[in-house]
Coordinates of N, CA and C in Angstrom, one line a residue:
X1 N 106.3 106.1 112.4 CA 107.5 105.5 112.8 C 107.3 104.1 113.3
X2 N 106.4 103.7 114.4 CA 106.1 102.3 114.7 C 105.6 101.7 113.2
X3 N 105.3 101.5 111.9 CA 105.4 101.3 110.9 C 106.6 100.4 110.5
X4 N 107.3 101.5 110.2 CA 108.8 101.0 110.0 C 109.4 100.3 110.5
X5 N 109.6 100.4 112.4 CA 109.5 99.5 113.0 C 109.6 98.5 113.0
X6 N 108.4 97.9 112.4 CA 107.5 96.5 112.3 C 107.9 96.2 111.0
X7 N 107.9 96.7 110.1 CA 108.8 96.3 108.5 C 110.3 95.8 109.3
X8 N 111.0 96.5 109.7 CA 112.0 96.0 109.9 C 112.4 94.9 110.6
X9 N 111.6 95.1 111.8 CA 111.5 93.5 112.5 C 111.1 92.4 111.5
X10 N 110.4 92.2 110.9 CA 110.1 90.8 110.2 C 111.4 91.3 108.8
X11 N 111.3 91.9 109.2 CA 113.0 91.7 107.5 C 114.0 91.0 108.0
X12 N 113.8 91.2 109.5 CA 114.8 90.9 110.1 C 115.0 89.2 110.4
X13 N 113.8 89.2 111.1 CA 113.5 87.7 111.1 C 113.4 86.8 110.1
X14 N 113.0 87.3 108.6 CA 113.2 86.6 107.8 C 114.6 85.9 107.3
X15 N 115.5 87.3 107.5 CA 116.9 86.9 106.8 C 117.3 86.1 108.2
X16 N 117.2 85.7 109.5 CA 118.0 85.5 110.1 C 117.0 83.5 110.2
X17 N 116.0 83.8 109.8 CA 115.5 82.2 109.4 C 116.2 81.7 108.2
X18 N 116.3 82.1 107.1 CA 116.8 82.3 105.7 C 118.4 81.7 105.8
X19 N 119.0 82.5 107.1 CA 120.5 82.0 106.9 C 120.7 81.0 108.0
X20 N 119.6 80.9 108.6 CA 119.8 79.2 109.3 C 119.4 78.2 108.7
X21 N 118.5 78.2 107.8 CA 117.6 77.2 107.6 C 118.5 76.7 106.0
X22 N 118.9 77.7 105.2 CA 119.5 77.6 103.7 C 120.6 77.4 103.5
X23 N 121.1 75.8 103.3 CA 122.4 75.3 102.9 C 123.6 75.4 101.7
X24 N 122.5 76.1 100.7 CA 123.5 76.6 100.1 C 123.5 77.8 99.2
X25 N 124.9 78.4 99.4 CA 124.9 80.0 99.2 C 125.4 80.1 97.7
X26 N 124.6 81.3 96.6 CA 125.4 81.5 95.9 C 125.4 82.6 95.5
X27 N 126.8 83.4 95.6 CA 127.4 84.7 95.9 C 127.4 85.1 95.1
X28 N 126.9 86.2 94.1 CA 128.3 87.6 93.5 C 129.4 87.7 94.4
X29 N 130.1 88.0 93.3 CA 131.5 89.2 93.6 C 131.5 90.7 93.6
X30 N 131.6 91.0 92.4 CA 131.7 92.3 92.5 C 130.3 93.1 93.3
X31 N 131.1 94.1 94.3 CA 130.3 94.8 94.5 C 129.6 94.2 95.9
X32 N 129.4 92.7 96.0 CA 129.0 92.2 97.0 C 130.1 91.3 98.0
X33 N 131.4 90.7 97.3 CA 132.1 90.2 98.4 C 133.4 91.4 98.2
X34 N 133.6 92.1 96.9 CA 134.7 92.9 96.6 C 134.4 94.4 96.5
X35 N 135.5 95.3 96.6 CA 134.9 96.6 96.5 C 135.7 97.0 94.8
X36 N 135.0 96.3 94.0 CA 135.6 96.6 92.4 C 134.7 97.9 91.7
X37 N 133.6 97.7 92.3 CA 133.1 98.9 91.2 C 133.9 100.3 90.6
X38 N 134.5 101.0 91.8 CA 135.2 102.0 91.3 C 136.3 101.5 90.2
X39 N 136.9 100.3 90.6 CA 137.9 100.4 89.5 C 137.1 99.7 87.8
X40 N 136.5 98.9 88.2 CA 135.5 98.7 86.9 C 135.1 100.2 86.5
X41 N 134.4 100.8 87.1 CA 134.5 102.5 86.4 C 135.3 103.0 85.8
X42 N 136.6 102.8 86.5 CA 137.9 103.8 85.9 C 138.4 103.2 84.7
X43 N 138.4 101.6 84.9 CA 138.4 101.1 83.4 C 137.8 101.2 82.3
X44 N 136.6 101.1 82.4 CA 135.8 101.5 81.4 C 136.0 102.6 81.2
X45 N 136.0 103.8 81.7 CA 136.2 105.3 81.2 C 137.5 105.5 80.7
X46 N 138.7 105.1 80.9 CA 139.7 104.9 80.0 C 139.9 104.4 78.8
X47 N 139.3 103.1 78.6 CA 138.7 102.2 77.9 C 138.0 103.1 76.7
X48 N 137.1 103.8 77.4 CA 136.3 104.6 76.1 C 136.9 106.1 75.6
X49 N 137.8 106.8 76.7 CA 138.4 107.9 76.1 C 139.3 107.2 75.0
X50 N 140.1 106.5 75.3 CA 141.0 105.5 74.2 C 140.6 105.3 73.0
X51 N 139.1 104.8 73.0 CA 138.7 103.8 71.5 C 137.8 104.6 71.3
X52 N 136.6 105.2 72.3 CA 135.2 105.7 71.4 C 135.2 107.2 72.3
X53 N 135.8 107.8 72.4 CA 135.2 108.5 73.7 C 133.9 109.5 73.3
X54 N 133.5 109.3 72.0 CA 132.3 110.0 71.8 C 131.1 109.6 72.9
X55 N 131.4 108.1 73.5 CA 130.5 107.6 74.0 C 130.5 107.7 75.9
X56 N 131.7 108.4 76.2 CA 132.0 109.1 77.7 C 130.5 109.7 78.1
X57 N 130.3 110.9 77.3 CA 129.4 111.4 77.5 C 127.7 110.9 78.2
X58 N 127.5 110.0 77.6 CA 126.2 109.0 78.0 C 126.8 107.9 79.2
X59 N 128.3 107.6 79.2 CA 128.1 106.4 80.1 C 128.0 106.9 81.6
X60 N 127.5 106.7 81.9 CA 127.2 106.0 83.7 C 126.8 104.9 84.0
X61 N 128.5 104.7 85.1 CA 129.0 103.1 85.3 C 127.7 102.8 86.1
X62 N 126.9 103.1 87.2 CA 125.7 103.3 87.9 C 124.4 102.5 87.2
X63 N 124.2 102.5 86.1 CA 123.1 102.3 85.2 C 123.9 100.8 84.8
X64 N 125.0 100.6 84.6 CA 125.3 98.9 84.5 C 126.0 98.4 85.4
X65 N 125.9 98.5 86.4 CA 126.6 97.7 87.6 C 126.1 96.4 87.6
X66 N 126.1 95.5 87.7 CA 126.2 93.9 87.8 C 126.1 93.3 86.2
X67 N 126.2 94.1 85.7 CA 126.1 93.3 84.2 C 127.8 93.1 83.7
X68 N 127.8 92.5 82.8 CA 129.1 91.9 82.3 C 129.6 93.6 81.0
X69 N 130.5 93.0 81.0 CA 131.8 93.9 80.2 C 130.8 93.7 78.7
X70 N 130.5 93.2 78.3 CA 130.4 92.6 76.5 C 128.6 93.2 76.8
X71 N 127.7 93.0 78.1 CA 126.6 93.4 78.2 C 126.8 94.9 78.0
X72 N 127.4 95.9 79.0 CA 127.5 97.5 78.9 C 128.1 97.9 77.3
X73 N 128.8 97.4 77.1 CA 129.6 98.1 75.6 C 128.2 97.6 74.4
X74 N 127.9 96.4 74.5 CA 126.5 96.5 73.5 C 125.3 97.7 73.8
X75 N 125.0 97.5 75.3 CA 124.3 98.8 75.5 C 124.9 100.4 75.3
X76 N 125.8 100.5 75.2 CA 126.6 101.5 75.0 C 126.1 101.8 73.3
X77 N 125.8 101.1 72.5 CA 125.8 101.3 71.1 C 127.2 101.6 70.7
X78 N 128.4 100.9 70.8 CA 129.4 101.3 70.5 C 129.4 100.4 68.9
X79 N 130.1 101.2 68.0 CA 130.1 100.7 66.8 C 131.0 99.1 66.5
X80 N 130.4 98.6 65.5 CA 130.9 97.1 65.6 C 132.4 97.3 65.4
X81 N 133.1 98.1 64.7 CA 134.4 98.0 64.9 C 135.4 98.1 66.2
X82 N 134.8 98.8 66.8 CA 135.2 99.1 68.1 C 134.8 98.1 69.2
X83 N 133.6 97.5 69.1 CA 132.9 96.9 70.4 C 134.1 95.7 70.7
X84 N 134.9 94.8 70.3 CA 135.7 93.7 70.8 C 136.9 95.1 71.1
X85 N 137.7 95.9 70.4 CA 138.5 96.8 70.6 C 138.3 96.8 72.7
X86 N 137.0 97.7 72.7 CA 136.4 98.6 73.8 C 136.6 97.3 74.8
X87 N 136.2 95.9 74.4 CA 136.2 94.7 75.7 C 137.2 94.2 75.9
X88 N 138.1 94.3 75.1 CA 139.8 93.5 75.3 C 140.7 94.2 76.4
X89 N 140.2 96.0 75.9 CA 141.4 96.9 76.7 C 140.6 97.4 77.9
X90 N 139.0 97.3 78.0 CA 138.7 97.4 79.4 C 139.4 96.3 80.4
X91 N 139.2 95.2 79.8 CA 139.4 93.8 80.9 C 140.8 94.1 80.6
X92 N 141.9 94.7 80.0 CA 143.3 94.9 80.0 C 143.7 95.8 81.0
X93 N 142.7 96.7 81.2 CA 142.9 98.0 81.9 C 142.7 97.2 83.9
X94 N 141.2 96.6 83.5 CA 140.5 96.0 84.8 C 142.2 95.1 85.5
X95 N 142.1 94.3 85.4 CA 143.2 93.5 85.5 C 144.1 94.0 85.4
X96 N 144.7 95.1 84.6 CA 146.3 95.7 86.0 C 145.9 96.3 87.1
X97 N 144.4 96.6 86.9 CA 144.8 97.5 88.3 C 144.6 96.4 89.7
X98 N 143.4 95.0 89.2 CA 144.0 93.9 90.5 C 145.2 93.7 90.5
X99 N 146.3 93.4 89.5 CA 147.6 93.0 90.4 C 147.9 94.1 90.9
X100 N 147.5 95.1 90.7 CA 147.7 96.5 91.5 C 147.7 96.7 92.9
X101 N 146.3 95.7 93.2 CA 146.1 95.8 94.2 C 144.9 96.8 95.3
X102 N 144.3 97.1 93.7 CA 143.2 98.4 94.2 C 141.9 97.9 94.3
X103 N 141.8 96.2 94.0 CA 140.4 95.6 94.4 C 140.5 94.9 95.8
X104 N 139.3 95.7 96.9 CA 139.9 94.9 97.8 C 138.7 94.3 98.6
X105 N 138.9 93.4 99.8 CA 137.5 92.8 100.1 C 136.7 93.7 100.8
X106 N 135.1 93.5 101.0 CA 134.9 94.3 101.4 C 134.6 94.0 103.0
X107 N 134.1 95.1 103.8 CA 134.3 95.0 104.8 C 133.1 93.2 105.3
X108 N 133.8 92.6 106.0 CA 132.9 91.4 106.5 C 132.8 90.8 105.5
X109 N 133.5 90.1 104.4 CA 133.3 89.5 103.3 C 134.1 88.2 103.7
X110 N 135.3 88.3 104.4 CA 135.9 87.0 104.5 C 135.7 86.6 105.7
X111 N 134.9 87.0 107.0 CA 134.2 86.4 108.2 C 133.4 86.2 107.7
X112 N 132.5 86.4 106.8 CA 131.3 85.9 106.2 C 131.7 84.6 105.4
X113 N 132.5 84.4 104.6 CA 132.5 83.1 103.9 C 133.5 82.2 105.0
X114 N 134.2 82.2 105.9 CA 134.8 81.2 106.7 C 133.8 81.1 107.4
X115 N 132.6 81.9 108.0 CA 131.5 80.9 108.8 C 130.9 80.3 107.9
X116 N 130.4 80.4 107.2 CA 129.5 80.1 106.3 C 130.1 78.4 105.8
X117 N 131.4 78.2 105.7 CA 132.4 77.2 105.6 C 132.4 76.2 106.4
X118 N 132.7 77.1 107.7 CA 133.1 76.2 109.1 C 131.8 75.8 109.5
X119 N 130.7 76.3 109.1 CA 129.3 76.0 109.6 C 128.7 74.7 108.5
X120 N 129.2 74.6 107.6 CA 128.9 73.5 106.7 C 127.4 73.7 105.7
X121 N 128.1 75.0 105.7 CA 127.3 75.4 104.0 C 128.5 75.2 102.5
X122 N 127.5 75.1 101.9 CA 128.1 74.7 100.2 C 127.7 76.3 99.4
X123 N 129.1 77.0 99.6 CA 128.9 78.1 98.4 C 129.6 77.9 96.9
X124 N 129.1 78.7 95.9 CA 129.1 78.7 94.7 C 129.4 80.4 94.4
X125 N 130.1 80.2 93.3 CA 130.0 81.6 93.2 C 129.3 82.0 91.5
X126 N 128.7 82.9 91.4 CA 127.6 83.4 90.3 C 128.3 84.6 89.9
X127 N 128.9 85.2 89.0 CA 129.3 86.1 88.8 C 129.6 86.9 87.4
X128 N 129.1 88.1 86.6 CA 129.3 88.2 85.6 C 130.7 89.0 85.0
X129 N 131.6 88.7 86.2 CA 132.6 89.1 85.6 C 133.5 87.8 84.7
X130 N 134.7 88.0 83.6 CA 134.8 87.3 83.1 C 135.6 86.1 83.8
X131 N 136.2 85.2 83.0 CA 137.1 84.1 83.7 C 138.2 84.5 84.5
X132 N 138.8 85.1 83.8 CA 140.7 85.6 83.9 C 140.6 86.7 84.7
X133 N 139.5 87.6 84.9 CA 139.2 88.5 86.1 C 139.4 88.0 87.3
X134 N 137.9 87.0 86.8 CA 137.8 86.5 88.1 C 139.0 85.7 89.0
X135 N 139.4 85.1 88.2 CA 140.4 83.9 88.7 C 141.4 85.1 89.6
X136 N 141.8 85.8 88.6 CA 142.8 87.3 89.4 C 142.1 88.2 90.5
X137 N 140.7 88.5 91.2 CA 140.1 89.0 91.9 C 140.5 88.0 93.3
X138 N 139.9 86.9 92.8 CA 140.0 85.6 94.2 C 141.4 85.3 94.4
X139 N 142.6 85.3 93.9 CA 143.7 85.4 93.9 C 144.2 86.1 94.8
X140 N 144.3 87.6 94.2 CA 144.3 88.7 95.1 C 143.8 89.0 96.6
X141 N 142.7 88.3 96.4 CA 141.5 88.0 97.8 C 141.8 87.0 98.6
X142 N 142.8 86.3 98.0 CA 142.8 85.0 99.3 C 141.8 84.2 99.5
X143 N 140.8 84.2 98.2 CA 139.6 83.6 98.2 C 139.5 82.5 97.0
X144 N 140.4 82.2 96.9 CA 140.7 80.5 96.3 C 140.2 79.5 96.8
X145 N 139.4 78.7 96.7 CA 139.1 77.6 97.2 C 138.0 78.0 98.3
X146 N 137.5 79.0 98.1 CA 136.2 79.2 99.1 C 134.9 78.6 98.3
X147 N 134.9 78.4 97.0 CA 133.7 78.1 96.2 C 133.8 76.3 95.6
X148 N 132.8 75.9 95.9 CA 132.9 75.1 95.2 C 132.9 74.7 94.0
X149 N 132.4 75.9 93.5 CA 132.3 75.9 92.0 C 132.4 77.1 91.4
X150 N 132.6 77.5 90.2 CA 132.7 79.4 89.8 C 131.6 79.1 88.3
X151 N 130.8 79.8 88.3 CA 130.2 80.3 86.9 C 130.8 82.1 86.8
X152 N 130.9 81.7 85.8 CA 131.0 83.1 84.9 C 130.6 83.7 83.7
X153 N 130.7 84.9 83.1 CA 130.3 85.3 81.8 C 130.5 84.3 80.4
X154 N 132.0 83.9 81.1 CA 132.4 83.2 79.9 C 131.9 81.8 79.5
X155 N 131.3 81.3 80.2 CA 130.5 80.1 80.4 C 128.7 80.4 79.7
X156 N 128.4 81.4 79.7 CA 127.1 81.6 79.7 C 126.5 82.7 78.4
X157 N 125.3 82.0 78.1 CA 125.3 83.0 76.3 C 124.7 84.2 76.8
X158 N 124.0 84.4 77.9 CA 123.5 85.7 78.3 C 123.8 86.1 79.5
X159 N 123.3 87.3 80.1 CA 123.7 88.0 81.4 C 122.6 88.7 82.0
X160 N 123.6 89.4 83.6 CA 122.2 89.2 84.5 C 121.7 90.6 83.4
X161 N 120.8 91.1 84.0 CA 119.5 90.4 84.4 C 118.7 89.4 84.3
X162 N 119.4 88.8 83.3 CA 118.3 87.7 82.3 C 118.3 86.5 83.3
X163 N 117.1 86.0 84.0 CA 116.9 84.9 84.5 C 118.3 83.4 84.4
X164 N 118.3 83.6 83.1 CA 118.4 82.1 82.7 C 120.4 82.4 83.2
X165 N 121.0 83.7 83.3 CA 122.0 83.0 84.2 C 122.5 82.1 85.4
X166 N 121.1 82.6 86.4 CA 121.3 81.8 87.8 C 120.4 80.7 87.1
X167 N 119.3 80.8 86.6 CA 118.8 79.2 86.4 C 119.8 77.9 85.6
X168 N 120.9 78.7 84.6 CA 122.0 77.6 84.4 C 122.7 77.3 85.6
X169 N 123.0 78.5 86.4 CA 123.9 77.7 87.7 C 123.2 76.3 88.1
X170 N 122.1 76.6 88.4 CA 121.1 75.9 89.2 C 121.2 74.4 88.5
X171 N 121.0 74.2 87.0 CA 121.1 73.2 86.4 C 122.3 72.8 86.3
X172 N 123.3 73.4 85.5 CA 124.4 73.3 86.2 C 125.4 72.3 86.9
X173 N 124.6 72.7 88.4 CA 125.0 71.9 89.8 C 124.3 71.6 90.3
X174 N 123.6 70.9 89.3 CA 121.8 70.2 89.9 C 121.6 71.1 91.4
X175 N 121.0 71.9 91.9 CA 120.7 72.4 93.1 C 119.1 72.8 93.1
X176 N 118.5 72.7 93.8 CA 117.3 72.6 94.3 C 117.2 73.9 94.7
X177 N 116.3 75.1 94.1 CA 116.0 76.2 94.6 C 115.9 76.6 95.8
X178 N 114.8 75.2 96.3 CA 114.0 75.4 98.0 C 115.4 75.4 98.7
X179 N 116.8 74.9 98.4 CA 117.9 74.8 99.1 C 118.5 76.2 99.3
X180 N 118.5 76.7 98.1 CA 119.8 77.9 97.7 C 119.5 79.3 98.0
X181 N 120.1 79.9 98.3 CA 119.8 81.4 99.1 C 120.7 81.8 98.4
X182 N 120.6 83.2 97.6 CA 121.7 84.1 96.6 C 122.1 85.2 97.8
X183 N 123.1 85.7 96.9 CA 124.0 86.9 98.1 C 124.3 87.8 96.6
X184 N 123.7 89.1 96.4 CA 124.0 90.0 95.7 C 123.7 91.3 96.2
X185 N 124.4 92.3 95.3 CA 124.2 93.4 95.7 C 123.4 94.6 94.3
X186 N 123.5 94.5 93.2 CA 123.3 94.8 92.1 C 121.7 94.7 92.1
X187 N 121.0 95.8 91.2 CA 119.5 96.3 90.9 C 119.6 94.6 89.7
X188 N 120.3 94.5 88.9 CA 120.8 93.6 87.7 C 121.0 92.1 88.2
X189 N 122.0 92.1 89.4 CA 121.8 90.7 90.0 C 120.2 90.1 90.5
X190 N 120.4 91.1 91.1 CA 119.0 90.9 92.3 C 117.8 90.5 91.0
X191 N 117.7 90.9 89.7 CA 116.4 90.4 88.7 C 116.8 89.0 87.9
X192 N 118.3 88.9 88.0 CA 118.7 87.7 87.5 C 117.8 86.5 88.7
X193 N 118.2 86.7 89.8 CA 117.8 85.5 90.8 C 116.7 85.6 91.1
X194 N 115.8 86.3 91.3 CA 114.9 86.4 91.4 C 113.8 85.9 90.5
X195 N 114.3 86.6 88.9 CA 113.3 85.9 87.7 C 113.6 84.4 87.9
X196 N 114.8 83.9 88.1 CA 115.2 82.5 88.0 C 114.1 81.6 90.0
X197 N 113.8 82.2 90.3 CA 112.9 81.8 91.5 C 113.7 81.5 92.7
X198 N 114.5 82.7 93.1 CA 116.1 81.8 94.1 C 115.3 83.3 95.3
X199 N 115.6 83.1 96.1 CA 114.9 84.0 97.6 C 116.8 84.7 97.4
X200 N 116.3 86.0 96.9 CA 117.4 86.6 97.6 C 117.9 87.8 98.5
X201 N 119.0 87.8 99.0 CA 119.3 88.9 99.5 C 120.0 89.7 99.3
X202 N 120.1 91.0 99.5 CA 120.7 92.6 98.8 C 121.1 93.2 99.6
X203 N 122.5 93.4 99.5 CA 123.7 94.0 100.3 C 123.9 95.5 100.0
X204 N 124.2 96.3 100.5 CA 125.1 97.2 100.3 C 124.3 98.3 99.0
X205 N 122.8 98.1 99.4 CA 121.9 98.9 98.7 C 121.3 100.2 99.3
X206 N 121.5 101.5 98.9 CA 120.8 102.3 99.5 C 119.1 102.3 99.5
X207 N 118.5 101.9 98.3 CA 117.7 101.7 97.8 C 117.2 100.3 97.2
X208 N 116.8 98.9 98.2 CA 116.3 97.7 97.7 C 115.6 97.3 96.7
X209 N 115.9 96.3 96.0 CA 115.6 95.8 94.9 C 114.2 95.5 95.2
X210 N 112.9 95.7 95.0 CA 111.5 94.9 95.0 C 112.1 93.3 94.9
X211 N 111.5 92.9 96.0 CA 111.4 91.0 95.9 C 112.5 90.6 96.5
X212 N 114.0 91.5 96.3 CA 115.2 91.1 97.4 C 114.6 91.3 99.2
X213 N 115.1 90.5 99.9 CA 115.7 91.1 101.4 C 117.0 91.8 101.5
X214 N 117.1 92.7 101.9 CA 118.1 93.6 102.4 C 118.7 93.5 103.4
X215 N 119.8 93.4 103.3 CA 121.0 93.7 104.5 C 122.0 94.6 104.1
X216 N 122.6 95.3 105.5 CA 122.8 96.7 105.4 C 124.4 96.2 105.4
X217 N 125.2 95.3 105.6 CA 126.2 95.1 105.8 C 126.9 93.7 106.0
X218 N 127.9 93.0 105.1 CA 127.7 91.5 105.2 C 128.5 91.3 106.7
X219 N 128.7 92.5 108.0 CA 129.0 91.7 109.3 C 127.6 91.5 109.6
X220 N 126.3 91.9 109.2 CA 125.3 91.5 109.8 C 124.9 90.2 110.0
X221 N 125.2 89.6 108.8 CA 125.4 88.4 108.4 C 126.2 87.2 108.7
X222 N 127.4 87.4 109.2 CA 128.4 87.3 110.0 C 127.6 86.8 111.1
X223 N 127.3 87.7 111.7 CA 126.8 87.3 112.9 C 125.8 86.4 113.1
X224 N 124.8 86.8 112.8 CA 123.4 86.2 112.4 C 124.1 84.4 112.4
X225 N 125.4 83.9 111.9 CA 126.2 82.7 111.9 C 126.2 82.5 113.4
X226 N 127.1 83.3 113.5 CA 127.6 83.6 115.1 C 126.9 83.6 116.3
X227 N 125.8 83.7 115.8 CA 124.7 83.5 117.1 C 123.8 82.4 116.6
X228 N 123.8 81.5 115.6 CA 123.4 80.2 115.4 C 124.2 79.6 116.4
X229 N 125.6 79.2 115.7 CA 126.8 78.7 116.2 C 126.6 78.8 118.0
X230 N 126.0 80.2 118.6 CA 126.6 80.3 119.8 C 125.3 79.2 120.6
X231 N 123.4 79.3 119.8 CA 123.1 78.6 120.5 C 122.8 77.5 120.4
X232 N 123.6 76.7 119.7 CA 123.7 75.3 118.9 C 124.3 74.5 120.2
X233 N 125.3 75.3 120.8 CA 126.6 74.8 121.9 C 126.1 74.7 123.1

């Protein structure tokens, strides 16, 4: 037990040096500032009863969580006639159900990015959802104008896992690694920034990514602001 302990104490002190010391943040969405996964699920599984549903059987949304729409349906082995079919009416599906209203933030997601603001950090958002998602997720979210900048799928020839997503952010918006601290929650995010050499941390994981820091909840984080802030004054 004193073991554990002692792991946890310096996890702790690391993230809480990490989020004083690192000016600038760049976030996932899904999954880490939004609670979409279920409805990304439901879509896809509609999506595939509709056009392939031979391929219901094998999918589990769980096995591609942070990867993009056009990433899971190639892993799917869905046949070429079908694969643009399977991506048009998922993201058709995804997107009624935000004006719906069934993506919502998650808990500590928008006290997390107004300190993070008012404290005079520069966030970005990294995200492999598409453009027209995204633009309708932040919409919905009241989270317009929190980023300084948006990358997306549609911007970029590969996806996470693959390093070279966050390493284009990085180039990108000229940003200096030693500066930038990631915010994900995905087994998929977390190898993207990581391969790309970015110190990250992992939200809302039962089970941590090797090489991420973990945090159990973005009020942790929240705070961890909140008690800069309190002994700054």
């Amino acid at each position: 037990m004193s073991v554990v302990r002692v792991r946890t104490d310096v996890l702790s002190t690391d993230v809480a040096r990490l989020v004083s010391t690192r000016r600038v943040w760049l976030c996932d969405l899904d999954g880490t500032l939004v609670d979409s996964s279920p409805v990304h699920e439901a879509a896809f599984r509609e999506a595939l009863a509709e056009i392939a549903p031979e391929l219901l059987t094998s999918f589990s949304y769980g096995d591609h969580a942070g990867a993009g729409t056009r990433e899971v349906v190639t892993t799917l082995g869905a046949a070429p006639a079908d694969a643009e079919r399977l991506i048009r009416r998922k993201q058709e599906l995804y997107r009624e159900r935000v004006e719906a209203g069934m993506v919502t933030l998650l808990p500590g997601a928008r006290q997390l990015l107004e300190r993070l603001t008012r404290t005079g950090r520069t966030l970005y958002l990294v995200t492999s959802g598409s453009r027209e998602s995204v633009r309708r997720v932040l919409s919905a979210g009241a989270l317009t104008g929190c980023f300084r900048a948006v990358l997306t799928s549609d911007e970029v020839a590969c996806a996470k896992p693959d390093p070279r997503f966050y390493l284009h952010a990085c180039r990108l918006w000229s940003l200096d690694p030693a500066d930038c601290l990631v915010l994900e929650d995905s087994a998929h995010g977390v190898a993207s920034a990581l391969g790309a050499g970015l110190v990250t941390l992992q939200v809302h994981a039962a089970l941590p990514a090797q090489g991420a820091l973990p945090v159990r909840h973005l009020d942790q984080l929240a705070h961890l602001i909140d008690v800069e802030t309190d002994d700054s004054e």
